[in-house]
Amino acid sequence: MELLFFYLFAAGIIGASLLVVTRSNVIHAALLLVLTFFFMSGVFVLAGAEFLAVVQVLLYAGGIMVLYLFSIMLMNAEVSVRLRQFHRQSFFTIVVSLILAAEIWWKVLGGGAAYPAFKGFSWTLGTTPGNVEALGSILYTKYLFPFEVASILLLAAMIGAIVLAKRTIDR
Amino acid sequence: MIAELIAAFLKIVLVLGTISLVVAYLTYLERKIIGHIQMRMGPMRVGWHGLLQPIADGLKLFLKEDIIPSKADKIVFVIAPIMVLVPAFVVYSVLPFDENFYITQVNVGLFLVLAVSSLGVFGIVMAGWASNSKYSLLGAFRSAAQMLSYEIFLGFSLIGPLMLAGSLNFQNIVKAQSDVWFVFYQPLAFIVFFIAALAETNRIPFDLPEAETELVAGFHTEYSGMKFAFFFLAEYANIMAVSTVCIAVFFGGWGGIDAIPLPGIVWYLLKMAVLIFVFIWIRATLPRYRYDQLMRVGWKFMFPLAILNIFVTGLVKFLFL
Amino acid sequence: MPLVIPDISLSIAAPEVGLAILICVVVVADLFTSMENKAGMGILSLAGVAILGLIVLFQWGGGVRTTFSGFYIADNFSSFVKMVVVVTTAFTILLSLQYAKMEKINYGEFYVMILFAVFGMLVMASGNDLISIYLGLETMSISSYVLVSFIRHDPLSREAGLKYFLMGAFTSGILLYGIALTYGLTGATSLTEIAKALSGLQGAAIIADPVMVFSLILFVAGFGFKLALVPFHMWLPDAYTGAPTSITAFMSVAVKMATLAAVIRVFFIAFPALAGKWNLLLWLLTVFTMVWGNVAAIAQTNLKRMLAYSSIAHAGYIMLGIVTTTKIVGGKVVFTPDGISAVLFYLVAYMVTNLGAFGMLIYLCREDFRGDNIEDWRGIGQDHPWAGMAFVVFFLSLGGFPPTAGFVGKLFLFGTAIQNEYYWLAVIGILASAVSIYYYFRVVMVMYMEPRGESQPAIEFSKAPSIFVALLVLVLATIYLGLFPGSIIAAAKSSVAGLL
Amino acid sequence: MVPLSHYLALGAVVFVIGAAGVLMRRNAIIILMSIELMLNAVNITLVGFSRQWGDLTGQVLAIFVITVAAAEAAVGLAILISLNRDRSVLNVDEVNLLKW
């Protein structure tokens, strides 16, 4: 059952993300990316990371992608649909990335043999620790330092984005 | 397993069916109440005191020609109304109606509601862009900006009550209010929440995205027939969802006064009726805000207020609880 | 669930805490400053950075201390790196005070973004965990994207920003994948924990895992992009040319220093068990970088771009020091601290030199005249001998001639290479730096041998005392470090002592 | 029970798709979105590993990744908007005042 859902989500993710990188219309690509994020949040739920799943929907789909759509519409993106979409070397890129994908696939799907580190653990170890309370308390105690740095990072990004995107600064 | 699935399915059908029906009659109620406030009768022709009016409206919308503008982006244009409606309905999957009556409960319930309801903006932006009309696009822009910013206040205003309840699960939040409703502990949060909720559901005085006088009804200008009905349905479904959240977080959910033994669901419906009436009352009373005023109110007034509320709640909880 | 409050010592993390406060002060003060007085924000930041320098100085010699449940480490190495970053920042602000006005970018945010970047660098220098290093790196990068594209009315700057941003974001994705795979294999993100897992019971199995090697390649590629090692250097010439000149100077020194600190910590503390593998990769990158950086610089006509390529070449010399730290003794990998201390000293030398070289560009810059083409410097040696002399000193140092800082730095670096039996690397490095003499001296030739053209605008150096003072100090420091490098070398050595 | 290898394979494939998008496409916004795909691939990998090890580090790191992605998106879009202000440039090739 779980496996079935996983395959469903995985197929959705791969299909939608392939479309994202091949579509010529930016808006369509953005909407497909939203779809990808939904499937991903489904995968997170399956992995017992329900908080992360909700954050994925709330921040990625509800926040970042709206920002994307907004900017795309501001930038008059329809013009670019008619232009050439791919680099000349794209064929080369496809070949290289296919080789890379095959390699990763082979290594990763080598199964347990490729992961001697896990031999001490059973495959069903996952205790699904993704509940909000545990995550919250670990974030504010053990991970306090990265948390604070992340807050500064967000402040930096906010100020930077405003400075760059503001139309005119009155002088 | 099978029995559970069937039960869940029946519950979903029941809730969604009820919502669709109630939404239809909400339009009637709105027209009636506004009519009476403005010293006129409202719909009177179809049925006794116009009681069958919503059904006639629905039939009309159903049978009307469904126009897709020739320059529109067809796929997105068709998907947009669905994208608006689906989040509005999905929210109900975790909302509490009674102690034992809910579709499901998850321990990130409230968070999930915020997440899913934030997706409604996609449908609007898609509709505005796909229509290929400048009024629609402007409406979509306004709506995206408005919903994005007010979502933040909505979320922040809920943190205070959450700190008191200590849980994101709706059932636990309601149970934490068995003695005192949170609206008495958190009046500031309630005010911010209510204003943000008005903006989030695009109601007057914050209905800028569809301001008829400037934007010819905004993002759904080009829509007709069933697709238009979808937007309408979603708007009222959203109002009810927001009211339910409000009841669950601030007004003790299904809990009532002990002296009057009524079932929880009845208490819930009563509170819902009052809130809906307030919504309609506000619509009949207040004028529309200007766009920059809306943003200023949000960022310079409500946002600091919500933060202050969190700060004070945390301080009080740290010192006295 | 009981909350276990971790050990938090703000005094150990004093530089970061102080900087965060400084940022808040500048942001708020900026609101109350009129457009004409924005240089005041620069002076305020400068004062704050000076205090920051004192705080860092006080931390020197305090031993190895960790706090924030092991995410933060303060030792002599981090203090040394922070000191370099802080001094660079001070000079950058000093050079920017007048320059920002000329480029019409004298907003308070300009200095705020510099301070944000510095915050990221300090976190990187003290990062004892892949998570904090990653977040520090991102803070630094995001601030630098903004800084590079800060001249909004100049298409060059915006383009540079876009290219830098796209490459940088791509890179951080690559690096992040490496972090994720490492976490997956070792179950830890803390550098010491990773090292423990790699040398533990299952360590041999993990090291043999192809995924671990893949993760290592991702790390090398990610850091290689940030350090602009060939072949990951494509973004650098554009970003450096388009950015405001003072920011170019800042990035070429401070960003490099902070990234290098992270590289040293990650590779030497977390992955010593894999030294054989990453050393080979870095060896290759070092050779490519030294050769290509110098060769490509010859073809440039734009002085800023030439200096950008030269900074790629210098990144190669610096990596040479990192590669030569590992020595194979009897089939076992041993770390000799000399390589890293040579790197640290070289960075100090490079700091004073490179800041000076870009400072000269700012010195010539005017509102209607950027002066960053080599042609623009014609005849300056004859008309303004002192300015010409200053530039010559910087070029001597960049080329590695006595009696300048660059000479001692190169001597130290190549000396270590030979000592640890990296003969090929030393030979290639010396040949590459011989090539570099050609293009450095081409500029000197233009300055002294070619007369100023009729159509060229008259030379008019900036009259701002801040730039003059900064350049004077930098020239003197370049010569001083060339004559008396002892104290800095001692400091570099003692900062490495507690590290390996 | 979904085995770990499935998560890793999915993450790897999405990562490669994203990387290919970055290298192939000329439209700057699509490149940006491909970078988002790469970061999400990392998140899938992290969540899989987090479950496998039975600790939360992976999930916490994933939350930080989302934070960073948000910051990057904001700054990147701001740069694009400022680039787009006086001429409609969306394709990377047209950004060619500076030679590579």
CSV table of C-alpha atoms in Angstrom, one decimal, chain A residues 5 18-19 24 30 38 41 46 49 70 74 93 96 111-113 117 124-125 127 132 141 161:
chain,number,residue,atom,x,y,z
A,5,PHE,CA,1.6,5.4,-3.1
A,18,LEU,CA,10.7,16.5,-16.6
A,19,LEU,CA,8.0,18.7,-18.0
A,24,SER,CA,8.7,26.6,-23.2
A,30,ALA,CA,6.0,27.1,-12.7
A,38,PHE,CA,2.7,18.5,-4.0
A,41,SER,CA,5.1,16.5,0.2
A,46,LEU,CA,5.2,8.5,3.6
A,49,ALA,CA,8.0,13.8,8.0
A,70,PHE,CA,4.2,37.1,-9.5
A,74,LEU,CA,5.7,41.3,-13.9
A,93,THR,CA,24.1,17.8,-21.9
A,96,VAL,CA,26.0,13.4,-20.1
A,111,GLY,CA,20.7,-2.0,-2.7
A,112,GLY,CA,22.2,-2.9,0.7
A,113,ALA,CA,25.5,-3.9,-0.9
A,117,ALA,CA,27.2,1.5,6.7
A,124,THR,CA,12.4,-0.9,9.0
A,125,LEU,CA,14.3,1.1,11.5
A,127,THR,CA,10.8,5.2,13.7
A,132,VAL,CA,6.0,18.5,15.4
A,141,THR,CA,17.8,23.5,21.6
A,161,ALA,CA,15.8,41.8,-2.5
